[in-house]
mmCIF file of C-alpha atoms in Angstrom:
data_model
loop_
_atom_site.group_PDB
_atom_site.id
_atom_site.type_symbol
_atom_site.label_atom_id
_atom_site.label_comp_id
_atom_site.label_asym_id
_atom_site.label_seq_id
_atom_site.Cartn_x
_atom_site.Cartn_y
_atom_site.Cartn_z
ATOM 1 C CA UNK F 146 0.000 0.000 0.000
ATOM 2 C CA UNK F 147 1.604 3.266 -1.224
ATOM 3 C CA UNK F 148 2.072 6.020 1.689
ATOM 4 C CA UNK F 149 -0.682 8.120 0.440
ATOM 5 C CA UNK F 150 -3.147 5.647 0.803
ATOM 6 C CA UNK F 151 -3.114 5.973 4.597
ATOM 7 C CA UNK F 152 -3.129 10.005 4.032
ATOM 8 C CA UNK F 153 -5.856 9.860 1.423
ATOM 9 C CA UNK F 154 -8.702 7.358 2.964
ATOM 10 C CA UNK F 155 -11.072 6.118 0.702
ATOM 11 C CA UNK F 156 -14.268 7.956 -0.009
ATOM 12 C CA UNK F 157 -12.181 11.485 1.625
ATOM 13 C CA UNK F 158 -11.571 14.534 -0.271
ATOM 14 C CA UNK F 159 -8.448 14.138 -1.990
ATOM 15 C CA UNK F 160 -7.901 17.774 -2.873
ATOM 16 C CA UNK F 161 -6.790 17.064 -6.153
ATOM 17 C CA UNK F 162 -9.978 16.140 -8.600
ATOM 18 C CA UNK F 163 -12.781 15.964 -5.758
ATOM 19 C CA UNK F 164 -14.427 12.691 -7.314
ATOM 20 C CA UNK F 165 -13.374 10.557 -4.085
ATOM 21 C CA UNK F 166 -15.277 12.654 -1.827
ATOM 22 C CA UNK F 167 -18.571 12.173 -3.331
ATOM 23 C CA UNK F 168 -21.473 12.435 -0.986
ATOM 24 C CA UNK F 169 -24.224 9.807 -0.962
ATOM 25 C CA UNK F 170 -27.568 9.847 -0.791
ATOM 26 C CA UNK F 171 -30.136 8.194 0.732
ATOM 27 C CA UNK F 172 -30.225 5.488 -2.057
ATOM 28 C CA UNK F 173 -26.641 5.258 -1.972
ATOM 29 C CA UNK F 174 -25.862 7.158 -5.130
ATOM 30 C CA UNK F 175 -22.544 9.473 -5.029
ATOM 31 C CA UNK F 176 -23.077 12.971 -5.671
ATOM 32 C CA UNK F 177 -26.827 12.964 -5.408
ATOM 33 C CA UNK F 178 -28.602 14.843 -2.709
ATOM 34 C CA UNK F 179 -32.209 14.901 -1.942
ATOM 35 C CA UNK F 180 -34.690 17.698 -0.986
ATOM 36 C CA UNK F 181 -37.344 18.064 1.363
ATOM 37 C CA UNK F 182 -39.810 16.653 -0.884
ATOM 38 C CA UNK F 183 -37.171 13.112 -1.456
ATOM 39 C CA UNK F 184 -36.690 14.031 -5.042
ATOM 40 C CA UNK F 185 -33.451 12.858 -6.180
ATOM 41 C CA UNK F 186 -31.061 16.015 -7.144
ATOM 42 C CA UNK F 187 -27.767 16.446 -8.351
ATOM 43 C CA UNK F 188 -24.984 19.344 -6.754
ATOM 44 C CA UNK F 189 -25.660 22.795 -8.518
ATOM 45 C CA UNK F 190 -22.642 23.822 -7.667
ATOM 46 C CA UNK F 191 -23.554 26.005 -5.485
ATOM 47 C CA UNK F 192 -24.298 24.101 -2.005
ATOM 48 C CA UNK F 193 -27.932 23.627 -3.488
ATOM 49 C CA UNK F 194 -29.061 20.755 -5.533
ATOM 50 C CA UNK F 195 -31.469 20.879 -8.454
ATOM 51 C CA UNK F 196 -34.148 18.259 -8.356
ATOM 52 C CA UNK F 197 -34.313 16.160 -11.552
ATOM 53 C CA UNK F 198 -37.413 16.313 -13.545
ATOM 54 C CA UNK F 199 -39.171 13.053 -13.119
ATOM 55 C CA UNK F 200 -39.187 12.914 -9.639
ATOM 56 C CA UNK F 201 -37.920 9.058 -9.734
ATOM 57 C CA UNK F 202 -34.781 7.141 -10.187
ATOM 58 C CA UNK F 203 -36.403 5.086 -13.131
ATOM 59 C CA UNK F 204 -34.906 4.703 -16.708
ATOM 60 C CA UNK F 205 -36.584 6.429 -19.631
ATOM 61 C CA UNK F 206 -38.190 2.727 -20.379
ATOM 62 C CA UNK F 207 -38.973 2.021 -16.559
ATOM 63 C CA UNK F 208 -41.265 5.356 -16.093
ATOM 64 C CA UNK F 209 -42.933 4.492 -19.846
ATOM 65 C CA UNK F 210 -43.602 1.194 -18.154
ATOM 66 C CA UNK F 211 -45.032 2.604 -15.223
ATOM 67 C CA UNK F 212 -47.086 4.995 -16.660
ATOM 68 C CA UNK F 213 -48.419 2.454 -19.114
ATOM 69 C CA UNK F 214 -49.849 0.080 -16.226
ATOM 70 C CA UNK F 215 -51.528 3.391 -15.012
ATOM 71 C CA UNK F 216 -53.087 4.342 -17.577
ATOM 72 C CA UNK F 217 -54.559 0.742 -18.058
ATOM 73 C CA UNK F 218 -56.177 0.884 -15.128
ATOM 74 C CA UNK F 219 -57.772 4.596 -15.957
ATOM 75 C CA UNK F 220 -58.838 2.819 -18.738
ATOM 76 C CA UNK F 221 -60.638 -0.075 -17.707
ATOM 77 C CA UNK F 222 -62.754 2.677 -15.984
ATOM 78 C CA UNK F 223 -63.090 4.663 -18.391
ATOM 79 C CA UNK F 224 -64.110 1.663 -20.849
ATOM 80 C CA UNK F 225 -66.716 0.114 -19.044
ATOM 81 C CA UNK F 226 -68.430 3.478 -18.789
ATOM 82 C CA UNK F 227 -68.473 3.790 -22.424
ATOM 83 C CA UNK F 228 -69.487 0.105 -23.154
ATOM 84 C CA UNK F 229 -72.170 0.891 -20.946
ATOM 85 C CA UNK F 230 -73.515 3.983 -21.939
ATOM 86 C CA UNK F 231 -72.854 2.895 -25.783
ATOM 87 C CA UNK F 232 -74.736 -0.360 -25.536
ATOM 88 C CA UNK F 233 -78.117 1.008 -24.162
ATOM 89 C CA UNK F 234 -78.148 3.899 -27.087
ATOM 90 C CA UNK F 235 -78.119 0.920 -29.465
ATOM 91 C CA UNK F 236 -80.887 -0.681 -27.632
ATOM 92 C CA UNK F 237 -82.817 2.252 -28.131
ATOM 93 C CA UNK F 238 -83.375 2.063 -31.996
ATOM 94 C CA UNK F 239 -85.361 -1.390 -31.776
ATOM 95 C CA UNK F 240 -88.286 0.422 -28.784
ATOM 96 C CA UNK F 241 -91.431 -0.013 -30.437
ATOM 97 C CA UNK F 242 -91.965 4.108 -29.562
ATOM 98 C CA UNK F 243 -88.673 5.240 -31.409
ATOM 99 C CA UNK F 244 -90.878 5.976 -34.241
ATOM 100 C CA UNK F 245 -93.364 7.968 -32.637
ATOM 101 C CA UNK F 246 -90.274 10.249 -31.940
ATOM 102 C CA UNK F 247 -89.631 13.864 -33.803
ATOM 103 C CA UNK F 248 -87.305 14.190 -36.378
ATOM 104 C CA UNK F 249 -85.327 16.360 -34.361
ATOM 105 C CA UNK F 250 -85.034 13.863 -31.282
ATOM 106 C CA UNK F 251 -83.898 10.987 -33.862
ATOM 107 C CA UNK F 252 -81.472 13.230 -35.418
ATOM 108 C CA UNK F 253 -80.104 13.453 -32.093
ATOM 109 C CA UNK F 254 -80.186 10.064 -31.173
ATOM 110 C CA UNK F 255 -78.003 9.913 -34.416
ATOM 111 C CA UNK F 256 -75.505 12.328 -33.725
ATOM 112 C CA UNK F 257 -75.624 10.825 -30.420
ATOM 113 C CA UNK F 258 -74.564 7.023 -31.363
ATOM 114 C CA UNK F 259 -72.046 8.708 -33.630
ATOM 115 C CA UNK F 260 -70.621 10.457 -30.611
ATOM 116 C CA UNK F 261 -70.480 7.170 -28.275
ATOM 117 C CA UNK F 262 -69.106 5.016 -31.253
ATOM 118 C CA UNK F 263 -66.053 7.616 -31.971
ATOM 119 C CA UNK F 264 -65.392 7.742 -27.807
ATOM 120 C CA UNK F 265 -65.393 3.952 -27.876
ATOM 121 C CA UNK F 266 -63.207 3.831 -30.627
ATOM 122 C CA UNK F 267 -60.969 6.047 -28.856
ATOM 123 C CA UNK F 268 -60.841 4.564 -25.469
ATOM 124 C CA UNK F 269 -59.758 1.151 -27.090
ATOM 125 C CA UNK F 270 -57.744 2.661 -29.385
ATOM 126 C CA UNK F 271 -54.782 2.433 -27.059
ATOM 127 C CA UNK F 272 -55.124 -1.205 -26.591
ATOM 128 C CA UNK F 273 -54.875 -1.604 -30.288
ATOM 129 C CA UNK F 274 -52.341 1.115 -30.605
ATOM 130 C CA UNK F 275 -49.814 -1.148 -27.759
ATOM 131 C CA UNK F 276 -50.590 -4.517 -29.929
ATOM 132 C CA UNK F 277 -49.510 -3.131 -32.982
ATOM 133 C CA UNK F 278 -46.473 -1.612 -32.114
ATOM 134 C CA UNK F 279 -45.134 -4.368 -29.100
ATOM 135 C CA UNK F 280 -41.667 -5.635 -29.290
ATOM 136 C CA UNK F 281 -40.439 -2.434 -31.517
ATOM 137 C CA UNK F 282 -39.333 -0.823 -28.484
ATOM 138 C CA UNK F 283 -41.539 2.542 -29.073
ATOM 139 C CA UNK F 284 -43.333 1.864 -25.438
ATOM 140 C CA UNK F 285 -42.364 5.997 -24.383
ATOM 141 C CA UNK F 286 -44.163 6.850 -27.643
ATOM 142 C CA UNK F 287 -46.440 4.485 -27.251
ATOM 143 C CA UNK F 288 -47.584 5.929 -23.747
ATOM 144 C CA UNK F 289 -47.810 9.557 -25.271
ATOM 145 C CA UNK F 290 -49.932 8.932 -27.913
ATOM 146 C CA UNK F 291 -52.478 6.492 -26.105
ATOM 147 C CA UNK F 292 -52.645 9.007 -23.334
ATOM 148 C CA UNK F 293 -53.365 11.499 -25.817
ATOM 149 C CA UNK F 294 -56.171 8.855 -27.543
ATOM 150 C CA UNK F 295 -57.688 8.552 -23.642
ATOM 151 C CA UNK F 296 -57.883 12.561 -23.580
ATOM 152 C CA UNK F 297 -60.098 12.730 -27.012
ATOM 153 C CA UNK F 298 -61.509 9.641 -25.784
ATOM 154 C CA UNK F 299 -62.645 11.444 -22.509
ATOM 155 C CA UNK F 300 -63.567 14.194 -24.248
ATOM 156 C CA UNK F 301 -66.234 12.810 -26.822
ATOM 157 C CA UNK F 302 -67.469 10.579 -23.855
ATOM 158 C CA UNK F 303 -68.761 13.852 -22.525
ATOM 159 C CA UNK F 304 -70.235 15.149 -25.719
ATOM 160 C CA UNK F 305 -71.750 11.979 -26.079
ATOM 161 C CA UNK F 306 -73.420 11.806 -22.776
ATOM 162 C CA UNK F 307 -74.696 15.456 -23.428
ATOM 163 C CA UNK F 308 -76.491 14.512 -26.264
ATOM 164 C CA UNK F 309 -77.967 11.815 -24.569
ATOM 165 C CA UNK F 310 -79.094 13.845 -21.959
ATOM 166 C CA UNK F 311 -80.910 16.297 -23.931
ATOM 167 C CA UNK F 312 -82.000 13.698 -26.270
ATOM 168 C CA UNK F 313 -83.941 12.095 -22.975
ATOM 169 C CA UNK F 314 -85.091 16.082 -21.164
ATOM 170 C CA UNK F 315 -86.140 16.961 -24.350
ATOM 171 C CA UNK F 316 -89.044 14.137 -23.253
ATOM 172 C CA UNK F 317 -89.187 15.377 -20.046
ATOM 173 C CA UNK F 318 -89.314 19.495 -19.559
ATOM 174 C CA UNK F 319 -89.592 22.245 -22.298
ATOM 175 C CA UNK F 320 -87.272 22.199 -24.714
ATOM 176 C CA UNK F 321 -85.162 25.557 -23.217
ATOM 177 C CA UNK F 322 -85.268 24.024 -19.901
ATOM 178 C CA UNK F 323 -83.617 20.949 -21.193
ATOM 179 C CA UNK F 324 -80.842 22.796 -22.931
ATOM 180 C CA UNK F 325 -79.517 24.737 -19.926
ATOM 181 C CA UNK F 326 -80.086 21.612 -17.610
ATOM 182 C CA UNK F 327 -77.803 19.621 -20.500
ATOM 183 C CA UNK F 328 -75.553 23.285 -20.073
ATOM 184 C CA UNK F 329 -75.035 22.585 -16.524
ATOM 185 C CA UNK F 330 -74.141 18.878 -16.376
ATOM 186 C CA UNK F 331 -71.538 19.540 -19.249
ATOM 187 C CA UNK F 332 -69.892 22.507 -17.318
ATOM 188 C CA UNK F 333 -69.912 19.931 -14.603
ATOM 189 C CA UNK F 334 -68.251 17.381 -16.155
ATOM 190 C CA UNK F 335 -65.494 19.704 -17.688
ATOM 191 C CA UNK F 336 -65.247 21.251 -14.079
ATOM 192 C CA UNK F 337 -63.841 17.925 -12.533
ATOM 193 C CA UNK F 338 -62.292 15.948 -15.347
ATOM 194 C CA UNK F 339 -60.311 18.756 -17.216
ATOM 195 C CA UNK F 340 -60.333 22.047 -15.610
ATOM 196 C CA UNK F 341 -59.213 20.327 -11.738
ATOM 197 C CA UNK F 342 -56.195 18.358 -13.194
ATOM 198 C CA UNK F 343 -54.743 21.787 -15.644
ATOM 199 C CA UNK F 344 -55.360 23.756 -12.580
ATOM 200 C CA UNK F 345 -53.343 20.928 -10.647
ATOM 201 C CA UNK F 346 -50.370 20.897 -13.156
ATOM 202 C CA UNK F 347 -50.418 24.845 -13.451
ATOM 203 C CA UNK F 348 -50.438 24.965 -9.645
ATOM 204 C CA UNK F 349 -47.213 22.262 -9.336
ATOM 205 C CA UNK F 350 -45.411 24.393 -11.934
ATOM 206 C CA UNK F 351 -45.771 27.120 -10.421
ATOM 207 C CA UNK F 352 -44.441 25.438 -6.763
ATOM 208 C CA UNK F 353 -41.544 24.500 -8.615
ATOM 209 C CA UNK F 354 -40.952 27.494 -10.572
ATOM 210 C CA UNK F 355 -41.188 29.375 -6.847
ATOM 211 C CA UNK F 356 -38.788 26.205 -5.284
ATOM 212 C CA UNK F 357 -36.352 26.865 -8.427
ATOM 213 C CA UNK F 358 -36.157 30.662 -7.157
ATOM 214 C CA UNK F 359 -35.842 30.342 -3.751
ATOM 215 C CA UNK F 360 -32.779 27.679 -4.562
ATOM 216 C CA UNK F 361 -31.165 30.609 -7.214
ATOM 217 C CA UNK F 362 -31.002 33.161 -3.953
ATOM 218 C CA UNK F 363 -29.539 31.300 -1.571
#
């Protein structure tokens, strides 16, 4: 063992290069530090640490992967609503009192199957999406576009149940009082399944955009 072994121990700072003094985390990593919030950052440079992006210590493939077998599971939801919904508007053609309805309700039930048909196609259009390309190593790709399917997918689901509902008020109460009733369900439906989760991921930005600051002053 050379002499500077004993003045240098392993893991100190050498004061030449700096890479043996490497602090470790609480995975065990060298160099990486973690915040409050047990994101995994690397040093700034500074005395701070910047938090990387993801969150996670996960390969690019590993987080595709994980968000994959989430967004099965939002879709298994999200199908079975669809199937549901989509299989009593074709039951409704063979009634014996379809007929007596107006043309204007039938056009709607049109546009209506129309609308449930496109947000079924959409919701399974993932699934399809996954078989087609498996094995071609596109799963990160994959995930983006089949999350972007189950948005569209989401979205006609909710014109589609809107022109059911009017279809069945218009039976029910004047025809004005079904259009702002239909109004109201729609602004409801927008309220908790698009305008909650952008004000969520405007509100997190913003957290780390203030976080970000903070760690550029001190």
């Amino acid at each position: 063992m050379r002499d500077d072994d004993h003045d240098h121990p392993r893991g100190a700072p050498d004061g030449r290069d700096g890479n043996a003094g490497a602090s470790h985390g609480r995975g065990g990593n060298p160099g990486v530090s973690h915040g409050r919030d047990g994101r995994a950052g690397v040093p700034d440079g500074r005395g701070g640490s910047t938090s990387v992006s993801h969150g996670r210590d996960e390969t690019e493939e590993e987080r595709a992967d994980r968000k994959w077998r989430d967004l099965l599971q939002e879709l298994r939801v999200a199908q079975t609503g669809v199937q549901i919904l989509f299989g009593f508007l074709l039951t409704v053609a063979f009634q014996p009192r379809f007929t007596d309805l107006s043309g204007t309700d039938q056009a709607i039930y049109t546009v209506t199957v129309m609308l449930g048909a496109a947000a079924t196609g959409a919701l399974v259009g993932p699934v399809a999406l996954h078989r087609m390309v498996a094995g071609r190593r596109l799963k990160p790709q994959t995930v983006d576009w089949a999350s972007r399917l189950t948005l569209l997918g989401l979205a006609l689901l909710v014109c589609t149940m809107a022109s059911a509902l009017l279809l069945i008020l218009r039976l029910v109460v004047t025809d004005t009082d079904a259009v702002w009733l239909v109004a109201l369900m729609v602004a409801w439906f927008v309220l908790w399944w698009f305008a909650l989760p952008v004000w969520l991921r405007m509100r997190d930005r913003d957290m780390r955009d203030r976080d970000m600051g903070d760690r550029d002053r001190s």
